[in-house]
DNA sequence: TGATAAGTGTTACAGATTGGCATACTCTCG
DNA sequence: CGAGAGTATGCCAATCTGTAACACTTATCA
């Protein structure tokens, strides 16, 4: 794996518009002026509550591609909100293979796998140059105890994570390779849209292998699947660059 | 499906010991004298806190086999703790097939799929004559706000659910049929042990079809898998009655 | 700068696992 | 006792995997 170095500037013509436009990696950014505040933790909090949340958040230095946010079995201390970039969480199976348990994009919360046992159940790695807001969990608990809205919000975030995991359970236990890929692309599409980026044209930050490990397929099957979808004129693939050219057809693969 | 009728007394010789020994379906039972209190919600609460929790819990009439606790898209109002019996949660896919997302045993919490969206993401049905403690969620939130230990405990329960779901994700995306079955039996075994029942001899309350829908296999493959494990003298199967005869070998299927 | 190495992605083909169907048997319930 | 659900098993087909060869991109170093 070459996850060690920092992302190089794209050379392919036309991909510039697809690259991340992060909140500047500026620790002075606060929740109240972050453009992700309407899809992140602060939803449903009022100004003064956001201020209090802001006070416990640590805005660390950004992570380079391939750097770990935490590793499996690390002591659990914080959850993290993605400010810019993207991450993958993965676990190692008993025979040494890695399996991806999730991809995370701006505004999404990472690290809830550690809350129950006080140690992390998976490892989490930056897929590109990325920045995060660290939220020390003991302080989040203390503050949640003072702010019912925050407690409620965090219960909801965890509940949504559970629902998301159950949907993947369904996907993995009954969908074909092509359906899994369609579902994966649609999920990325809606999540890109949610953080103000194009829903039908984006750059995959993960490898075919990562996608395969997430969807329960081999990287060859992922590659073949993309080729097949392209042959049907549903998407257009140029290495990591994806364009969804027929959204309705992509949804139809799942429907009916 | 014949989920409509109430469980009949077992006729097979020797299965009596395998049947549920529920907390009596007596609404007067309280958390403080429930023998599940050390694996259910009240862990880490002191006497007075348990009392307060007790006050918001509704102990409804028991459910018969095949009865629904709630259905997909029902308004979310409560979470539930299993007192006796067992449940399955399932969802219907777009093509009308059902997929099981989880099985629940005494001391486990059901219904967290509704917390995020305020409506249930799955349906939940009793697999046998079962009883539950209903915990109205708005009251649980209010009480959690007063009792930091309870808030903490519920965060932990939800965190554990997330970890469990991620482990199933890994199982579904990389295990063979035989490994899935081994993992499933081991999970049941430890959960039976946790509620004071035999870890190596138990009665399956779900059909082969249910197991298949949960593990991403067809019922035929589940049946073949049980036969194969029996042929290897790892388990003994007599319809719904399972005996694990070689626990080490069962674990070895997953390990290494 | 250019050459080399390492990593990533695509495609073909053979092989393995699982699914789907048919059938027979078992168990439970009315 | 009969009906219907649930279970077991054989057979064949479909899908996905795994190997391998090759192309392409990115990183490293002379």
Coordinates of C-alpha atoms (C1' of nucleotides) in Angstrom, one line a residue:
Chain A
X1 CA 0.0 0.0 0.0
X2 CA 1.2 3.5 -0.7
X3 CA -0.8 5.3 1.9
X4 CA 2.3 6.9 3.4
X5 CA 2.6 10.0 1.4
X6 CA 0.6 13.1 1.1
X7 CA -1.8 13.5 -1.8
X8 CA -0.3 14.8 -5.0
X9 CA -2.0 17.5 -7.0
X10 CA -4.2 16.0 -9.7
X11 CA -2.9 16.0 -13.2
X12 CA -5.9 14.9 -15.1
X13 CA -7.6 17.8 -16.9
X14 CA -10.9 18.7 -15.5
X15 CA -10.6 17.0 -12.1
X16 CA -9.9 20.2 -10.2
X17 CA -13.5 20.9 -9.7
X18 CA -14.0 17.5 -8.1
X19 CA -11.3 17.9 -5.4
X20 CA -12.1 18.7 -1.9
X21 CA -12.9 22.3 -1.0
X22 CA -12.2 21.9 2.7
X23 CA -13.0 24.3 5.5
X24 CA -9.6 25.9 5.7
X25 CA -7.4 24.0 8.1
X26 CA -7.7 26.8 10.5
X27 CA -8.1 26.0 14.2
X28 CA -9.9 29.3 14.6
X29 CA -12.9 28.0 12.7
X30 CA -15.7 27.4 15.1
X31 CA -18.9 25.4 14.9
X32 CA -20.9 28.6 14.4
X33 CA -19.1 29.6 11.3
X34 CA -18.5 26.1 9.9
X35 CA -20.4 25.5 6.7
X36 CA -21.1 21.9 7.9
X37 CA -22.9 23.0 11.0
X38 CA -26.3 22.0 9.5
X39 CA -25.4 18.3 9.0
X40 CA -22.9 17.8 11.9
X41 CA -23.3 17.6 15.6
X42 CA -24.7 21.1 16.2
X43 CA -28.1 20.5 14.4
X44 CA -30.9 21.4 16.8
X45 CA -28.6 23.4 19.1
X46 CA -29.1 27.1 19.7
X47 CA -26.4 29.7 19.5
X48 CA -25.3 29.5 23.1
X49 CA -25.4 25.8 23.1
X50 CA -23.2 25.7 20.0
X51 CA -20.8 28.0 21.8
X52 CA -20.5 25.6 24.7
X53 CA -20.0 22.7 22.3
X54 CA -17.4 24.7 20.6
X55 CA -15.4 25.1 23.8
X56 CA -14.8 21.4 24.2
X57 CA -13.8 20.7 20.6
X58 CA -10.1 20.4 19.8
X59 CA -9.1 21.2 16.2
X60 CA -5.9 19.3 15.6
X61 CA -3.4 19.5 12.8
X62 CA -4.7 17.9 9.6
X63 CA -3.9 14.3 8.8
X64 CA -2.0 13.2 5.6
X65 CA -3.2 10.5 3.3
X66 CA -2.7 7.1 5.0
X67 CA -2.3 8.5 8.6
X68 CA -4.3 6.9 11.3
X69 CA -6.8 8.8 13.4
X70 CA -6.7 5.8 15.9
X71 CA -6.1 2.1 15.7
X72 CA -8.0 -1.0 16.7
X73 CA -7.7 -1.6 20.5
X74 CA -6.5 2.0 21.2
X75 CA -8.0 3.4 24.3
X76 CA -11.2 5.3 23.4
X77 CA -11.1 9.0 24.4
X78 CA -12.9 10.9 21.7
X79 CA -15.3 10.9 18.8
X80 CA -14.4 12.9 15.8
X81 CA -16.3 15.0 13.2
X82 CA -14.9 15.1 9.7
X83 CA -14.2 18.7 8.7
X84 CA -12.7 18.0 5.3
X85 CA -11.3 15.0 3.4
X86 CA -12.4 11.4 3.9
X87 CA -11.6 8.4 6.0
X88 CA -12.0 4.6 6.1
X89 CA -12.5 2.4 9.1
X90 CA -11.3 -1.1 8.9
X91 CA -10.7 -4.2 10.9
X92 CA -8.3 -7.1 10.5
X93 CA -9.8 -10.6 10.4
X94 CA -8.2 -13.5 12.2
X95 CA -6.5 -14.6 9.0
X96 CA -4.8 -11.2 8.5
X97 CA -7.1 -9.8 5.8
X98 CA -8.5 -6.3 6.3
X99 CA -12.2 -5.5 5.9
X100 CA -13.5 -2.0 5.5
X101 CA -16.4 -1.2 7.9
X102 CA -17.2 2.3 6.7
X103 CA -16.2 5.4 4.8
X104 CA -16.7 8.8 6.3
X105 CA -17.2 12.2 4.7
X106 CA -17.4 15.8 5.9
X107 CA -20.0 16.3 8.6
X108 CA -20.0 12.7 9.6
X109 CA -19.0 11.3 13.0
X110 CA -16.2 8.8 13.5
X111 CA -15.3 6.7 16.5
X112 CA -18.6 5.6 18.0
X113 CA -17.2 2.0 17.9
X114 CA -15.3 2.8 21.1
X115 CA -18.1 4.1 23.2
X116 CA -19.4 0.7 24.5
X117 CA -16.1 -0.9 25.4
X118 CA -13.9 2.1 26.0
X119 CA -11.5 0.8 23.4
X120 CA -11.7 1.1 19.6
X121 CA -13.1 -1.8 17.7
X122 CA -11.7 -0.7 14.3
X123 CA -8.8 1.4 12.9
X124 CA -9.5 4.6 11.1
X125 CA -7.3 6.1 8.4
X126 CA -7.4 9.2 6.3
X127 CA -7.9 8.5 2.6
X128 CA -6.6 11.9 1.6
X129 CA -5.3 15.1 3.3
X130 CA -8.1 15.6 5.9
X131 CA -9.0 17.5 9.0
X132 CA -11.2 16.6 11.9
X133 CA -12.7 18.1 15.0
X134 CA -11.9 16.0 18.0
X135 CA -14.6 15.8 20.7
X136 CA -13.3 14.4 24.0
X137 CA -16.1 12.0 25.0
X138 CA -16.0 12.5 28.7
X139 CA -16.6 16.2 28.1
X140 CA -19.3 15.4 25.5
X141 CA -21.0 13.3 28.1
X142 CA -20.7 16.0 30.7
X143 CA -22.0 18.7 28.4
X144 CA -24.8 16.4 27.2
X145 CA -25.9 16.2 30.7
X146 CA -26.3 19.9 30.9
X147 CA -27.8 20.4 27.4
X148 CA -30.8 18.1 26.8
X149 CA -30.7 19.0 23.1
X150 CA -27.2 17.8 22.8
X151 CA -28.0 14.5 24.5
X152 CA -30.9 14.1 22.2
X153 CA -28.8 14.9 19.2
X154 CA -26.2 12.4 20.1
X155 CA -28.7 9.7 20.7
X156 CA -30.1 10.4 17.3
X157 CA -26.7 10.3 15.6
X158 CA -26.0 6.9 17.2
X159 CA -29.4 5.7 16.2
X160 CA -28.8 6.7 12.6
X161 CA -25.5 4.8 12.6
X162 CA -27.4 1.7 13.8
X163 CA -29.9 2.1 11.0
X164 CA -27.2 2.6 8.4
X165 CA -25.4 -0.5 9.6
X166 CA -28.6 -2.5 9.4
X167 CA -29.1 -1.3 5.8
X168 CA -25.6 -2.5 4.9
X169 CA -26.5 -5.8 6.6
X170 CA -29.4 -6.1 4.2
X171 CA -27.3 -5.1 1.3
X172 CA -24.6 -7.6 2.0
X173 CA -27.0 -10.5 2.7
X174 CA -29.1 -10.2 -0.5
X175 CA -27.8 -7.9 -3.1
X176 CA -25.8 -8.9 -6.2
X177 CA -22.4 -7.4 -7.0
X178 CA -24.0 -4.9 -9.4
X179 CA -26.6 -3.9 -6.9
X180 CA -24.0 -3.4 -4.2
X181 CA -22.0 -1.1 -6.5
X182 CA -25.1 0.8 -7.5
X183 CA -26.1 1.3 -3.9
X184 CA -22.6 2.3 -3.0
X185 CA -22.5 5.0 -5.7
X186 CA -25.9 6.3 -4.8
X187 CA -24.8 6.6 -1.2
X188 CA -21.7 8.5 -2.2
X189 CA -23.8 10.7 -4.4
X190 CA -26.3 11.7 -1.8
X191 CA -23.5 12.3 0.7
X192 CA -21.6 14.5 -1.7
X193 CA -24.7 16.4 -2.4
X194 CA -25.2 17.0 1.4
X195 CA -21.9 18.7 1.6
X196 CA -22.5 21.0 -1.4
X197 CA -20.7 19.0 -4.0
X198 CA -21.8 17.5 -7.3
X199 CA -24.0 14.4 -6.8
X200 CA -23.2 13.1 -10.3
X201 CA -19.6 13.7 -10.7
X202 CA -17.0 12.9 -8.1
X203 CA -13.6 11.4 -7.4
X204 CA -13.3 8.2 -5.4
X205 CA -10.8 8.6 -2.7
X206 CA -10.6 4.8 -2.0
X207 CA -9.1 2.0 -4.1
X208 CA -11.1 -0.7 -5.8
X209 CA -9.7 -3.0 -3.1
X210 CA -11.2 -0.7 -0.4
X211 CA -14.6 -0.8 -2.1
X212 CA -14.4 -4.5 -2.4
X213 CA -13.6 -5.0 1.3
X214 CA -16.5 -2.8 2.2
X215 CA -19.0 -4.4 -0.1
X216 CA -17.9 -8.0 0.4
X217 CA -16.5 -8.4 -3.1
X218 CA -13.1 -8.8 -4.6
X219 CA -11.4 -5.9 -6.2
X220 CA -11.7 -7.7 -9.6
X221 CA -15.4 -7.9 -9.2
X222 CA -15.6 -4.2 -8.3
X223 CA -13.6 -3.4 -11.4
X224 CA -15.7 -5.6 -13.6
X225 CA -18.8 -4.1 -12.1
X226 CA -17.7 -0.6 -12.9
X227 CA -16.9 -1.7 -16.5
X228 CA -20.2 -3.3 -16.9
X229 CA -22.1 -0.2 -15.6
X230 CA -20.1 1.9 -18.0
X231 CA -20.9 -0.4 -20.9
X232 CA -24.6 0.1 -20.1
X233 CA -24.0 3.9 -20.2
X234 CA -25.1 4.3 -16.7
X235 CA -21.9 5.7 -15.4
X236 CA -18.6 6.8 -16.9
X237 CA -15.4 5.7 -15.2
X238 CA -12.0 7.2 -15.7
X239 CA -9.9 5.5 -13.0
X240 CA -11.0 7.2 -9.8
X241 CA -13.2 9.7 -11.6
X242 CA -16.9 8.7 -11.6
X243 CA -19.7 10.4 -13.5
X244 CA -23.2 9.2 -13.1
X245 CA -24.8 9.6 -16.5
X246 CA -28.1 7.9 -15.9
X247 CA -29.2 8.3 -12.3
X248 CA -32.6 6.7 -13.0
X249 CA -31.1 3.6 -14.4
X250 CA -28.7 3.4 -11.4
X251 CA -31.7 3.5 -9.0
X252 CA -33.6 1.0 -11.1
X253 CA -30.9 -1.6 -10.5
X254 CA -31.9 -1.5 -6.8
X255 CA -35.6 -1.0 -7.2
X256 CA -38.3 -3.4 -8.3
Chain B
X1 CA -45.3 -19.2 7.8
X2 CA -47.0 -20.4 10.9
X3 CA -46.0 -17.6 13.2
X4 CA -49.7 -17.1 14.1
X5 CA -50.1 -19.6 16.9
X6 CA -48.8 -19.8 20.4
X7 CA -45.9 -22.1 21.2
X8 CA -47.0 -25.6 22.0
X9 CA -45.4 -27.6 24.7
X10 CA -42.5 -29.7 23.5
X11 CA -43.0 -33.3 22.9
X12 CA -39.5 -34.5 22.2
X13 CA -38.0 -36.2 25.1
X14 CA -35.3 -34.3 26.9
X15 CA -36.1 -30.9 25.4
X16 CA -37.9 -29.6 28.5
X17 CA -34.7 -28.5 30.0
X18 CA -33.9 -26.4 26.9
X19 CA -37.1 -24.4 27.0
X20 CA -37.3 -20.8 28.3
X21 CA -37.5 -20.3 32.0
X22 CA -38.9 -16.8 31.9
X23 CA -39.1 -14.3 34.6
X24 CA -42.8 -14.9 35.5
X25 CA -45.0 -12.7 33.4
X26 CA -45.8 -10.7 36.4
X27 CA -46.0 -7.0 36.0
X28 CA -45.1 -6.7 39.7
X29 CA -41.5 -7.8 38.9
X30 CA -39.2 -4.8 39.1
X31 CA -35.7 -4.1 37.9
X32 CA -34.3 -4.5 41.3
X33 CA -35.5 -8.1 41.7
X34 CA -35.2 -9.1 38.0
X35 CA -32.5 -11.7 37.6
X36 CA -31.5 -10.0 34.3
X37 CA -30.6 -6.8 36.0
X38 CA -26.8 -7.4 35.7
X39 CA -26.9 -7.6 31.9
X40 CA -29.7 -5.2 31.0
X41 CA -30.1 -1.5 31.3
X42 CA -29.6 -1.1 35.1
X43 CA -25.9 -2.1 35.1
X44 CA -23.9 0.6 36.8
X45 CA -27.0 2.2 38.4
X46 CA -27.4 2.3 42.2
X47 CA -30.5 1.3 44.1
X48 CA -32.2 4.6 44.0
X49 CA -31.4 5.1 40.3
X50 CA -32.8 1.7 39.5
X51 CA -36.0 2.6 41.4
X52 CA -36.4 5.7 39.3
X53 CA -35.8 3.7 36.1
X54 CA -38.3 1.2 37.3
X55 CA -41.0 3.9 37.6
X56 CA -40.9 4.7 33.9
X57 CA -41.0 1.1 32.7
X58 CA -44.2 -0.4 31.5
X59 CA -44.6 -4.1 31.8
X60 CA -47.1 -5.1 29.2
X61 CA -48.9 -8.3 28.6
X62 CA -46.7 -11.0 27.0
X63 CA -46.6 -11.5 23.3
X64 CA -47.5 -14.8 21.6
X65 CA -45.4 -16.4 18.9
X66 CA -45.6 -14.4 15.7
X67 CA -47.0 -11.3 17.3
X68 CA -45.4 -8.0 16.4
X69 CA -43.8 -5.7 18.9
X70 CA -43.8 -3.0 16.3
X71 CA -43.7 -2.7 12.5
X72 CA -41.5 -0.9 10.1
X73 CA -42.5 2.7 9.7
X74 CA -44.4 2.7 13.0
X75 CA -43.9 5.8 15.0
X76 CA -41.0 5.4 17.4
X77 CA -42.0 5.8 21.0
X78 CA -40.2 3.3 23.1
X79 CA -37.2 0.9 23.3
X80 CA -37.8 -2.5 24.8
X81 CA -35.8 -4.9 27.0
X82 CA -36.4 -8.6 26.5
X83 CA -37.5 -10.2 29.8
X84 CA -38.2 -13.7 28.4
X85 CA -38.4 -15.4 25.1
X86 CA -36.9 -14.2 21.9
X87 CA -37.5 -11.9 19.0
X88 CA -36.4 -11.3 15.4
X89 CA -36.1 -7.9 13.6
X90 CA -36.5 -7.9 9.9
X91 CA -37.0 -5.6 7.0
X92 CA -38.7 -6.1 3.6
X93 CA -36.5 -5.5 0.5
X94 CA -37.8 -3.6 -2.5
X95 CA -38.6 -7.0 -4.2
X96 CA -40.8 -8.2 -1.3
X97 CA -38.3 -10.6 0.3
X98 CA -37.7 -10.3 4.0
X99 CA -34.2 -10.0 5.5
X100 CA -33.6 -10.6 9.2
X101 CA -31.4 -7.9 10.8
X102 CA -31.2 -9.3 14.3
X103 CA -32.2 -11.8 16.9
X104 CA -32.8 -10.7 20.5
X105 CA -32.6 -12.6 23.7
X106 CA -33.4 -11.9 27.4
X107 CA -31.6 -8.8 28.7
X108 CA -31.0 -7.3 25.3
X109 CA -32.5 -4.0 24.1
X110 CA -34.8 -3.8 21.0
X111 CA -35.9 -0.8 19.1
X112 CA -32.9 1.5 18.8
X113 CA -33.5 1.6 15.0
X114 CA -36.1 4.2 15.6
X115 CA -34.2 6.7 17.7
X116 CA -32.6 8.6 14.8
X117 CA -35.6 9.1 12.6
X118 CA -38.4 8.8 15.2
X119 CA -39.9 5.9 13.1
X120 CA -38.9 2.3 13.2
X121 CA -36.6 1.1 10.4
X122 CA -37.5 -2.6 10.9
X123 CA -40.3 -4.8 12.1
X124 CA -39.9 -6.9 15.3
X125 CA -41.7 -10.1 16.0
X126 CA -41.8 -12.6 18.9
X127 CA -40.3 -16.0 18.0
X128 CA -42.0 -17.6 20.9
X129 CA -44.2 -16.7 23.9
X130 CA -42.2 -13.7 25.2
X131 CA -42.4 -10.8 27.5
X132 CA -40.8 -7.4 27.4
X133 CA -40.2 -4.2 29.5
X134 CA -41.3 -1.2 27.5
X135 CA -39.3 2.0 28.2
X136 CA -40.9 5.1 26.7
X137 CA -38.0 6.9 25.1
X138 CA -39.0 10.5 25.9
X139 CA -39.1 9.5 29.6
X140 CA -35.8 7.7 29.2
X141 CA -34.2 10.8 27.7
X142 CA -35.6 12.9 30.5
X143 CA -34.4 10.5 33.2
X144 CA -31.0 10.2 31.5
X145 CA -30.7 13.9 31.8
X146 CA -31.1 13.6 35.5
X147 CA -28.9 10.5 36.0
X148 CA -25.5 10.7 34.4
X149 CA -25.0 7.0 35.0
X150 CA -28.1 6.2 33.0
X151 CA -27.1 8.5 30.1
X152 CA -23.7 6.9 30.1
X153 CA -25.1 3.4 30.2
X154 CA -27.4 4.1 27.3
X155 CA -24.6 5.6 25.2
X156 CA -22.7 2.4 25.9
X157 CA -25.5 0.1 24.9
X158 CA -25.9 2.0 21.6
X159 CA -22.1 1.8 21.1
X160 CA -22.2 -1.9 21.7
X161 CA -24.9 -2.3 19.1
X162 CA -22.8 -0.4 16.6
X163 CA -19.8 -2.7 17.2
X164 CA -22.0 -5.7 16.9
X165 CA -23.4 -4.5 13.6
X166 CA -19.8 -3.9 12.3
X167 CA -18.8 -7.4 13.3
X168 CA -21.7 -8.7 11.3
X169 CA -20.7 -6.5 8.4
X170 CA -17.3 -8.2 8.5
X171 CA -18.9 -11.7 8.8
X172 CA -21.1 -11.1 5.8
X173 CA -18.4 -9.6 3.7
X174 CA -15.8 -12.3 4.1
X175 CA -16.9 -15.5 5.8
X176 CA -17.9 -18.7 4.1
X177 CA -21.3 -20.3 4.7
X178 CA -19.7 -22.7 7.3
X179 CA -17.9 -19.8 9.1
X180 CA -21.1 -17.8 9.3
X181 CA -22.9 -20.7 10.8
X182 CA -20.1 -21.4 13.3
X183 CA -20.1 -17.7 14.3
X184 CA -23.9 -17.7 14.6
X185 CA -23.9 -20.8 16.9
X186 CA -21.1 -19.4 19.0
X187 CA -22.9 -16.1 19.4
X188 CA -26.1 -17.9 20.6
X189 CA -24.0 -20.0 22.9
X190 CA -22.4 -17.0 24.7
X191 CA -25.7 -15.2 24.9
X192 CA -27.5 -18.3 26.3
X193 CA -24.7 -18.6 28.9
X194 CA -25.1 -14.9 29.8
X195 CA -28.7 -15.6 30.8
X196 CA -27.9 -18.7 32.9
X197 CA -28.7 -21.3 30.3
X198 CA -26.6 -24.1 28.8
X199 CA -24.1 -22.7 26.3
X200 CA -23.7 -26.1 24.5
X201 CA -27.3 -27.3 24.3
X202 CA -30.2 -25.2 23.2
X203 CA -33.3 -24.9 21.1
X204 CA -33.3 -22.7 18.1
X205 CA -36.4 -20.6 18.1
X206 CA -36.0 -19.4 14.5
X207 CA -36.4 -21.4 11.3
X208 CA -33.6 -22.3 8.9
X209 CA -35.1 -19.6 6.7
X210 CA -34.7 -16.9 9.4
X211 CA -31.1 -17.9 10.0
X212 CA -30.4 -17.8 6.3
X213 CA -32.0 -14.3 6.0
X214 CA -29.8 -13.2 8.8
X215 CA -26.6 -14.7 7.6
X216 CA -27.0 -14.0 3.9
X217 CA -27.5 -17.6 2.9
X218 CA -30.5 -19.6 1.6
X219 CA -32.3 -21.9 3.9
X220 CA -30.9 -24.9 1.9
X221 CA -27.4 -23.8 2.5
X222 CA -28.1 -23.4 6.2
X223 CA -29.5 -26.9 6.3
X224 CA -26.6 -28.3 4.4
X225 CA -24.2 -26.5 6.7
X226 CA -25.7 -27.9 9.8
X227 CA -25.6 -31.4 8.3
X228 CA -22.0 -30.9 7.4
X229 CA -21.0 -29.7 10.9
X230 CA -22.9 -32.7 12.3
X231 CA -21.0 -35.1 9.9
X232 CA -17.8 -33.6 11.3
X233 CA -19.0 -34.4 14.9
X234 CA -18.8 -30.7 15.8
X235 CA -22.5 -30.3 16.6
X236 CA -25.5 -32.6 16.9
X237 CA -28.7 -31.4 15.3
X238 CA -32.2 -32.8 15.9
X239 CA -34.4 -30.4 14.0
X240 CA -34.4 -27.3 16.2
X241 CA -32.4 -28.9 19.0
X242 CA -28.7 -28.1 18.8
X243 CA -25.9 -29.6 20.9
X244 CA -22.3 -28.3 20.5
X245 CA -20.2 -31.4 21.0
X246 CA -16.8 -29.9 20.1
X247 CA -16.6 -26.3 21.0
X248 CA -12.9 -26.0 20.2
X249 CA -13.5 -27.3 16.7
X250 CA -16.3 -24.8 16.2
X251 CA -14.1 -22.0 17.2
X252 CA -11.3 -23.3 15.0
X253 CA -13.5 -22.8 12.0
X254 CA -13.3 -19.1 12.6
X255 CA -9.8 -18.8 14.0
X256 CA -6.4 -19.4 12.5
Chain C
dT1 C1' 15.2 14.5 -16.0
dG2 C1' 14.6 9.8 -17.0
dA3 C1' 14.7 5.0 -15.4
dT4 C1' 13.0 1.8 -12.3
dA5 C1' 10.0 0.0 -9.0
dA6 C1' 5.7 -0.3 -6.6
dG7 C1' 1.0 0.2 -6.5
dT8 C1' -3.4 0.2 -8.9
dG9 C1' -6.7 -1.1 -12.4
dT10 C1' -8.5 -4.1 -16.3
dT11 C1' -9.6 -8.3 -18.5
dA12 C1' -9.7 -13.4 -19.5
dC13 C1' -10.3 -17.9 -18.0
dA14 C1' -10.8 -21.9 -15.0
dG15 C1' -12.6 -23.4 -10.6
dA16 C1' -15.2 -23.2 -6.4
dT17 C1' -19.1 -21.9 -3.7
dT18 C1' -23.6 -20.9 -3.3
dG19 C1' -28.3 -20.5 -5.2
dG20 C1' -32.5 -22.4 -7.1
dC21 C1' -35.4 -26.1 -8.1
dA22 C1' -37.4 -30.6 -7.3
dT23 C1' -38.5 -34.0 -4.2
dA24 C1' -39.1 -36.6 0.0
dC25 C1' -39.4 -36.7 4.7
dT26 C1' -40.7 -34.9 9.5
dC27 C1' -43.2 -32.4 12.7
dT28 C1' -47.1 -29.9 14.4
dC29 C1' -51.8 -28.5 14.5
dG30 C1' -56.5 -28.7 13.8
Chain D
dC1 C1' -55.7 -38.5 10.1
dG2 C1' -54.7 -34.9 6.6
dA3 C1' -52.9 -30.3 5.7
dG4 C1' -49.3 -27.3 5.7
dA5 C1' -45.0 -25.6 7.4
dG6 C1' -40.4 -26.7 8.0
dT7 C1' -36.3 -29.5 7.0
dA8 C1' -32.9 -32.4 4.3
dT9 C1' -30.5 -33.6 0.1
dG10 C1' -29.4 -34.2 -4.8
dC11 C1' -28.6 -32.0 -9.1
dC12 C1' -27.5 -28.3 -12.3
dA13 C1' -26.8 -23.5 -13.2
dA14 C1' -25.3 -19.0 -12.1
dT15 C1' -22.3 -16.0 -9.9
dC16 C1' -18.4 -14.8 -7.9
dT17 C1' -13.5 -15.9 -6.8
dG18 C1' -8.7 -16.5 -7.7
dT19 C1' -4.9 -16.6 -10.6
dA20 C1' -2.5 -14.5 -14.0
dA21 C1' -1.1 -11.5 -17.6
dC22 C1' -0.9 -6.9 -18.9
dA23 C1' -1.6 -1.7 -18.9
dC24 C1' -1.4 2.4 -16.6
dT25 C1' -0.1 5.7 -12.8
dT26 C1' 2.6 7.3 -9.2
dA27 C1' 6.7 7.4 -6.3
dT28 C1' 11.7 6.9 -5.7
dC29 C1' 16.2 7.5 -6.9
dA30 C1' 20.2 7.9 -9.7

